[in-house]
Each structure stands twice: as C-alpha cells, then as structure tokens.
Amino acid sequence: TQLLEQSPQFLSIQEGENLTVYCNSSSVFSSLQWYRQEPGEGPVLLVTVVTGGEVKKLKRLTFQFGDARKDSSLHITAAQPGDTGLYLCAGYSGTYKYIFGTGTRLKVLA
Amino acid sequence: EAGVAQSPRYKIIEKRQSVAFWCNPISGHATLYWYQQILGQGPKLLIQFQNNGVVDDSQLPKDRFSAERLKGVDSTLKIQPAKLEDSAVYLCASSLRQGVRGIENIQYFGAGTRLSVL
C-alpha cells in the first residue's frame, strides 16, 4: 500500500516567518501535486512536479521534488494570513489514480 | 467555465439510514472521482470512473456504498445503511482525461458534501 506522510501535521506561525512542509513516501511516483484546501471548499491545485530534483516557484512558495521521486517539500517565505489552510500533497502512481498525503494544517497569525 | 457542482452541501442523518450525493463534473471531463475526507485528513479515493466505466473501486466499502455514472456525465454516490464512521466530507473531482504521468489529468474538485451520521 502506497502511503504519503506529511510533516508537520500542524503548524502555527507568526506572519512573516518562513516554513517548510515535507511529504515523504517509500514509493516512487510519476508526478506529485500540492494542493491547498480552505474550510468548506475542495482542494485547489497549486503545482505539479514531474522530474526528480525539479524545483518550481509560485510567488512566495517553492516546491521541490526529490531526486528519487519519493518525496517533496513546500517552502513558504514570509508567510501571510492568507496562506492559512490545509496543505495536501498527492502522488500519482501511474495506475491512473492519486494517493493523497495525511495533510498539514497551517495557521498564520497576524 | 462552470466548476464541479455537488449537492447537497450538508446532510445530517441517523445511523442505518440511507443517503445519496450528486455530482455534476466539468463539461467534457471524462474522468470522475469520488473521495472521502475525514476531518483534518487527506482525501481517500473511493471510486474512479472513466466515462461511465469503473477504473478503480478498490477502497469502496461495497457492502454499503454504491456509485454510478450514467451516460458518462453526472454521478451519484449512495450509502445504505450509514454508520457513524461514515461521517466525513465527500468530494467529487473531475479531470479531462487519464494520463500516464498525471500532468495530463489535473483534478478539479467540488466543494464537497459534509455528512454527519448521528
């Protein structure tokens, strides 16, 4: 069974701080996605990484796919209250389905 | 472009009752997914359709859950009878098509149906 473990599970930080969220697995994925989910809404795709070692930037968010395509990280620089939400990674196994991670709940205090 | 529509948004039922959820995917999207999301956790895939055929239902509790996608468009997910542990948000997502690497099939999610079983 493929599992994606995210850490930390919860994170509460002050506005302006930096943070990193990790997504780890023992399985290799064809690609990996990061989503943000706000209360009462469905997850919204932030980025897809495909190549081992790939780094993508989305404004203050930096995403990295591990060289072996088993893990990924999301780094947020100078966090803002608008970044608050549940961050989810999802690995695509190539069997046409996504495996979602356990989630990281982020709260950014003003 | 209209997004994925789900109804109802909320449902409260007693255990052992039946409940049904409805999903209308984005027009033209061939792949439809139903996920179960327990509060604070990541979504778990219940069933995946490609047009009106089932691709994966390995995690669907088939003794109580059923789903159909007639004519390859709308879909319904039914629980009969419901148990307390079925309390969760049920998310529907759709994508244009399946792909080998995942970049071809970006998932778009509906807002979900929050089910409370008392």
mmCIF file of C-alpha atoms in Angstrom:
data_model
loop_
_atom_site.group_PDB
_atom_site.id
_atom_site.type_symbol
_atom_site.label_atom_id
_atom_site.label_comp_id
_atom_site.label_asym_id
_atom_site.label_seq_id
_atom_site.Cartn_x
_atom_site.Cartn_y
_atom_site.Cartn_z
ATOM 1 C CA THR A 1 0.000 0.000 0.000
ATOM 2 C CA GLN A 2 1.386 3.376 -1.008
ATOM 3 C CA LEU A 3 1.433 5.974 1.767
ATOM 4 C CA LEU A 4 2.391 9.619 1.812
ATOM 5 C CA GLU A 5 3.309 11.009 5.209
ATOM 6 C CA GLN A 6 3.321 14.751 5.706
ATOM 7 C CA SER A 7 5.090 16.652 8.454
ATOM 8 C CA PRO A 8 4.423 18.568 10.483
ATOM 9 C CA GLN A 9 0.774 17.714 10.998
ATOM 10 C CA PHE A 10 0.015 21.139 12.472
ATOM 11 C CA LEU A 11 1.894 24.422 12.239
ATOM 12 C CA SER A 12 1.061 27.764 13.808
ATOM 13 C CA ILE A 13 3.405 30.629 12.994
ATOM 14 C CA GLN A 14 3.537 34.418 13.020
ATOM 15 C CA GLU A 15 3.151 36.477 9.883
ATOM 16 C CA GLY A 16 6.492 36.986 8.164
ATOM 17 C CA GLU A 17 8.058 33.700 9.278
ATOM 18 C CA ASN A 18 9.307 31.042 6.902
ATOM 19 C CA LEU A 19 8.212 27.395 6.974
ATOM 20 C CA THR A 20 8.753 24.090 5.228
ATOM 21 C CA VAL A 21 6.294 21.221 4.853
ATOM 22 C CA TYR A 22 7.517 17.746 3.972
ATOM 23 C CA CYS A 23 5.858 14.924 2.062
ATOM 24 C CA ASN A 24 7.565 11.538 2.269
ATOM 25 C CA SER A 25 6.969 8.062 0.896
ATOM 26 C CA SER A 26 8.813 4.822 0.305
ATOM 27 C CA SER A 27 7.172 4.584 -3.123
ATOM 28 C CA VAL A 28 8.215 6.217 -6.375
ATOM 29 C CA PHE A 29 5.670 8.479 -8.063
ATOM 30 C CA SER A 30 5.366 9.534 -11.682
ATOM 31 C CA SER A 31 4.474 13.033 -10.537
ATOM 32 C CA LEU A 32 3.454 14.825 -7.385
ATOM 33 C CA GLN A 33 0.980 17.597 -6.780
ATOM 34 C CA TRP A 34 0.476 20.102 -3.990
ATOM 35 C CA TYR A 35 -2.964 21.423 -3.077
ATOM 36 C CA ARG A 36 -4.304 23.971 -0.620
ATOM 37 C CA GLN A 37 -7.740 23.462 0.906
ATOM 38 C CA GLU A 38 -9.690 26.080 2.804
ATOM 39 C CA PRO A 39 -12.565 25.283 5.173
ATOM 40 C CA GLY A 40 -15.745 24.308 3.343
ATOM 41 C CA GLU A 41 -14.023 24.081 -0.014
ATOM 42 C CA GLY A 42 -12.398 21.399 -2.123
ATOM 43 C CA PRO A 43 -8.629 21.218 -2.623
ATOM 44 C CA VAL A 44 -7.179 23.616 -5.186
ATOM 45 C CA LEU A 45 -4.119 22.610 -7.185
ATOM 46 C CA LEU A 46 -1.005 24.723 -6.569
ATOM 47 C CA VAL A 47 1.628 22.900 -8.615
ATOM 48 C CA THR A 48 2.609 19.639 -10.302
ATOM 49 C CA VAL A 49 6.211 18.430 -10.252
ATOM 50 C CA VAL A 50 7.290 15.684 -12.595
ATOM 51 C CA THR A 51 11.080 15.393 -12.848
ATOM 52 C CA GLY A 52 13.308 14.223 -9.999
ATOM 53 C CA GLY A 53 15.076 17.216 -8.472
ATOM 54 C CA GLU A 54 12.653 19.663 -10.070
ATOM 55 C CA VAL A 55 12.101 22.994 -8.316
ATOM 56 C CA LYS A 56 9.099 25.206 -9.055
ATOM 57 C CA LYS A 57 8.288 28.609 -7.634
ATOM 58 C CA LEU A 58 4.882 30.182 -7.248
ATOM 59 C CA LYS A 59 5.340 33.679 -5.789
ATOM 60 C CA ARG A 60 6.460 33.036 -2.177
ATOM 61 C CA LEU A 61 6.007 29.254 -2.455
ATOM 62 C CA THR A 62 8.859 26.969 -3.551
ATOM 63 C CA PHE A 63 8.189 23.320 -4.362
ATOM 64 C CA GLN A 64 10.839 20.638 -4.775
ATOM 65 C CA PHE A 65 10.538 17.051 -5.958
ATOM 66 C CA GLY A 66 13.099 14.655 -4.528
ATOM 67 C CA ASP A 67 15.761 13.209 -6.817
ATOM 68 C CA ALA A 68 14.315 9.724 -6.424
ATOM 69 C CA ARG A 69 10.734 10.974 -6.852
ATOM 70 C CA LYS A 70 9.745 9.600 -3.439
ATOM 71 C CA ASP A 71 9.461 12.848 -1.517
ATOM 72 C CA SER A 72 8.725 16.521 -1.887
ATOM 73 C CA SER A 73 8.842 19.749 0.081
ATOM 74 C CA LEU A 74 6.939 23.004 0.104
ATOM 75 C CA HIS A 75 8.689 26.109 1.441
ATOM 76 C CA ILE A 76 6.798 29.316 2.143
ATOM 77 C CA THR A 77 8.757 32.545 2.547
ATOM 78 C CA ALA A 78 7.355 35.368 4.660
ATOM 79 C CA ALA A 79 4.056 33.647 5.398
ATOM 80 C CA GLN A 80 0.889 35.714 5.369
ATOM 81 C CA PRO A 81 -2.520 35.088 6.988
ATOM 82 C CA GLY A 82 -3.882 34.316 3.508
ATOM 83 C CA ASP A 83 -1.623 31.255 3.414
ATOM 84 C CA THR A 84 -3.678 29.647 6.194
ATOM 85 C CA GLY A 85 -5.204 26.330 5.156
ATOM 86 C CA LEU A 86 -4.734 22.589 4.823
ATOM 87 C CA TYR A 87 -1.817 21.714 2.537
ATOM 88 C CA LEU A 88 -2.005 18.360 0.800
ATOM 89 C CA CYS A 89 0.487 16.518 -1.349
ATOM 90 C CA ALA A 90 -0.741 13.867 -3.788
ATOM 91 C CA GLY A 91 1.378 11.344 -5.614
ATOM 92 C CA TYR A 92 0.389 9.940 -8.974
ATOM 93 C CA SER A 93 1.238 6.288 -9.185
ATOM 94 C CA GLY A 94 0.849 5.770 -12.889
ATOM 95 C CA THR A 95 -2.082 3.433 -12.275
ATOM 96 C CA TYR A 96 -4.298 6.378 -13.082
ATOM 97 C CA LYS A 97 -5.005 7.401 -9.502
ATOM 98 C CA TYR A 98 -3.714 9.821 -6.908
ATOM 99 C CA ILE A 99 -2.647 8.969 -3.368
ATOM 100 C CA PHE A 100 -3.136 11.908 -1.025
ATOM 101 C CA GLY A 101 -0.893 12.691 1.909
ATOM 102 C CA THR A 102 -2.005 12.998 5.507
ATOM 103 C CA GLY A 103 -2.161 16.805 5.335
ATOM 104 C CA THR A 104 -0.507 19.754 7.105
ATOM 105 C CA ARG A 105 -2.755 22.297 8.737
ATOM 106 C CA LEU A 106 -1.133 25.740 8.665
ATOM 107 C CA LYS A 107 -2.287 28.762 10.616
ATOM 108 C CA VAL A 108 -0.563 32.100 10.081
ATOM 109 C CA LEU A 109 -1.239 34.639 12.799
ATOM 110 C CA ALA A 110 -1.335 38.355 12.012
ATOM 111 C CA GLU B 1 -16.274 27.715 -17.212
ATOM 112 C CA ALA B 2 -18.505 26.222 -14.538
ATOM 113 C CA GLY B 3 -16.794 24.154 -11.874
ATOM 114 C CA VAL B 4 -17.688 20.801 -10.366
ATOM 115 C CA ALA B 5 -21.114 21.008 -8.757
ATOM 116 C CA GLN B 6 -22.090 18.908 -5.759
ATOM 117 C CA SER B 7 -25.272 18.654 -3.762
ATOM 118 C CA PRO B 8 -26.348 18.744 -1.072
ATOM 119 C CA ARG B 9 -23.684 20.776 0.769
ATOM 120 C CA TYR B 10 -24.660 19.351 4.144
ATOM 121 C CA LYS B 11 -26.569 16.289 5.275
ATOM 122 C CA ILE B 12 -27.387 15.023 8.752
ATOM 123 C CA ILE B 13 -28.839 11.525 9.115
ATOM 124 C CA GLU B 14 -29.330 8.853 11.743
ATOM 125 C CA LYS B 15 -27.219 5.702 11.611
ATOM 126 C CA ARG B 16 -28.727 2.927 9.486
ATOM 127 C CA GLN B 17 -30.447 5.492 7.243
ATOM 128 C CA SER B 18 -29.637 5.913 3.552
ATOM 129 C CA VAL B 19 -28.162 8.947 1.847
ATOM 130 C CA ALA B 20 -27.221 9.925 -1.707
ATOM 131 C CA PHE B 21 -24.863 12.551 -3.052
ATOM 132 C CA TRP B 22 -24.882 14.034 -6.518
ATOM 133 C CA CYS B 23 -22.022 15.350 -8.661
ATOM 134 C CA ASN B 24 -22.015 17.196 -11.965
ATOM 135 C CA PRO B 25 -18.470 17.353 -13.364
ATOM 136 C CA ILE B 26 -16.980 19.985 -15.621
ATOM 137 C CA SER B 27 -18.384 19.656 -19.122
ATOM 138 C CA GLY B 28 -16.271 17.404 -21.293
ATOM 139 C CA HIS B 29 -14.334 15.809 -18.448
ATOM 140 C CA ALA B 30 -14.111 12.080 -18.988
ATOM 141 C CA THR B 31 -12.722 11.089 -15.587
ATOM 142 C CA LEU B 32 -14.697 11.451 -12.367
ATOM 143 C CA TYR B 33 -13.515 10.694 -8.836
ATOM 144 C CA TRP B 34 -15.296 10.314 -5.505
ATOM 145 C CA TYR B 35 -13.173 10.862 -2.391
ATOM 146 C CA GLN B 36 -13.922 10.534 1.315
ATOM 147 C CA GLN B 37 -12.166 13.060 3.557
ATOM 148 C CA ILE B 38 -12.223 12.557 7.317
ATOM 149 C CA LEU B 39 -11.858 15.859 9.194
ATOM 150 C CA GLY B 40 -8.275 17.137 9.022
ATOM 151 C CA GLN B 41 -7.003 14.267 6.870
ATOM 152 C CA GLY B 42 -6.188 13.833 3.215
ATOM 153 C CA PRO B 43 -8.864 12.624 0.799
ATOM 154 C CA LYS B 44 -9.152 8.878 0.212
ATOM 155 C CA LEU B 45 -10.220 7.686 -3.229
ATOM 156 C CA LEU B 46 -13.441 5.687 -3.133
ATOM 157 C CA ILE B 47 -14.141 5.189 -6.805
ATOM 158 C CA GLN B 48 -12.885 6.444 -10.159
ATOM 159 C CA PHE B 49 -14.844 6.445 -13.420
ATOM 160 C CA GLN B 50 -13.574 6.835 -16.957
ATOM 161 C CA ASN B 51 -16.669 7.902 -18.880
ATOM 162 C CA ASN B 52 -19.295 5.518 -17.453
ATOM 163 C CA GLY B 53 -16.913 2.655 -16.654
ATOM 164 C CA VAL B 54 -15.280 1.977 -13.285
ATOM 165 C CA VAL B 55 -11.461 2.265 -13.310
ATOM 166 C CA ASP B 56 -10.831 1.704 -9.609
ATOM 167 C CA ASP B 57 -13.166 0.926 -6.707
ATOM 168 C CA SER B 58 -10.724 -0.992 -4.547
ATOM 169 C CA GLN B 59 -11.351 1.196 -1.481
ATOM 170 C CA LEU B 60 -15.127 1.418 -1.824
ATOM 171 C CA PRO B 61 -16.924 -0.469 1.001
ATOM 172 C CA LYS B 62 -19.163 -2.289 -1.420
ATOM 173 C CA ASP B 63 -21.399 -3.770 1.266
ATOM 174 C CA ARG B 64 -22.826 -0.311 1.931
ATOM 175 C CA PHE B 65 -21.530 2.113 -0.693
ATOM 176 C CA SER B 66 -22.509 2.222 -4.347
ATOM 177 C CA ALA B 67 -21.867 4.681 -7.145
ATOM 178 C CA GLU B 68 -22.936 5.084 -10.708
ATOM 179 C CA ARG B 69 -22.223 7.418 -13.566
ATOM 180 C CA LEU B 70 -24.983 7.101 -16.091
ATOM 181 C CA LYS B 71 -24.262 8.353 -19.627
ATOM 182 C CA GLY B 72 -20.748 9.284 -18.543
ATOM 183 C CA VAL B 73 -21.748 12.659 -17.105
ATOM 184 C CA ASP B 74 -23.421 13.080 -13.693
ATOM 185 C CA SER B 75 -22.690 10.689 -10.880
ATOM 186 C CA THR B 76 -24.354 9.650 -7.642
ATOM 187 C CA LEU B 77 -22.779 8.075 -4.573
ATOM 188 C CA LYS B 78 -25.068 6.227 -2.165
ATOM 189 C CA ILE B 79 -24.560 4.911 1.344
ATOM 190 C CA GLN B 80 -27.016 2.319 2.636
ATOM 191 C CA PRO B 81 -27.091 1.838 5.592
ATOM 192 C CA ALA B 82 -24.902 4.598 7.053
ATOM 193 C CA LYS B 83 -22.611 4.052 10.030
ATOM 194 C CA LEU B 84 -21.200 6.570 12.481
ATOM 195 C CA GLU B 85 -17.736 6.238 10.904
ATOM 196 C CA ASP B 86 -19.112 7.423 7.557
ATOM 197 C CA SER B 87 -19.206 10.978 8.931
ATOM 198 C CA ALA B 88 -16.898 12.856 6.568
ATOM 199 C CA VAL B 89 -16.782 15.221 3.628
ATOM 200 C CA TYR B 90 -17.444 13.529 0.308
ATOM 201 C CA LEU B 91 -15.580 15.225 -2.501
ATOM 202 C CA CYS B 92 -16.177 14.830 -6.196
ATOM 203 C CA ALA B 93 -13.482 15.731 -8.702
ATOM 204 C CA SER B 94 -13.181 15.565 -12.453
ATOM 205 C CA SER B 95 -10.367 15.687 -14.959
ATOM 206 C CA LEU B 96 -10.217 15.953 -18.698
ATOM 207 C CA ARG B 97 -8.707 12.503 -19.140
ATOM 208 C CA GLN B 98 -6.361 9.992 -17.590
ATOM 209 C CA GLY B 99 -2.661 10.103 -18.272
ATOM 210 C CA VAL B 100 0.430 8.113 -17.520
ATOM 211 C CA ARG B 101 2.332 10.800 -15.595
ATOM 212 C CA GLY B 102 -0.524 12.756 -14.054
ATOM 213 C CA ILE B 103 0.226 16.039 -15.767
ATOM 214 C CA GLU B 104 -2.466 15.397 -18.331
ATOM 215 C CA ASN B 105 -5.261 14.974 -15.841
ATOM 216 C CA ILE B 106 -5.445 17.905 -13.458
ATOM 217 C CA GLN B 107 -8.230 17.285 -10.964
ATOM 218 C CA TYR B 108 -10.811 19.959 -10.262
ATOM 219 C CA PHE B 109 -12.704 19.488 -7.022
ATOM 220 C CA GLY B 110 -16.200 20.409 -5.974
ATOM 221 C CA ALA B 111 -16.865 21.997 -2.584
ATOM 222 C CA GLY B 112 -17.965 18.648 -1.162
ATOM 223 C CA THR B 113 -20.882 17.327 0.854
ATOM 224 C CA ARG B 114 -20.410 17.251 4.608
ATOM 225 C CA LEU B 115 -22.166 14.201 6.063
ATOM 226 C CA SER B 116 -22.880 13.833 9.767
ATOM 227 C CA VAL B 117 -24.191 10.455 10.937
ATOM 228 C CA LEU B 118 -25.747 10.570 14.408
#
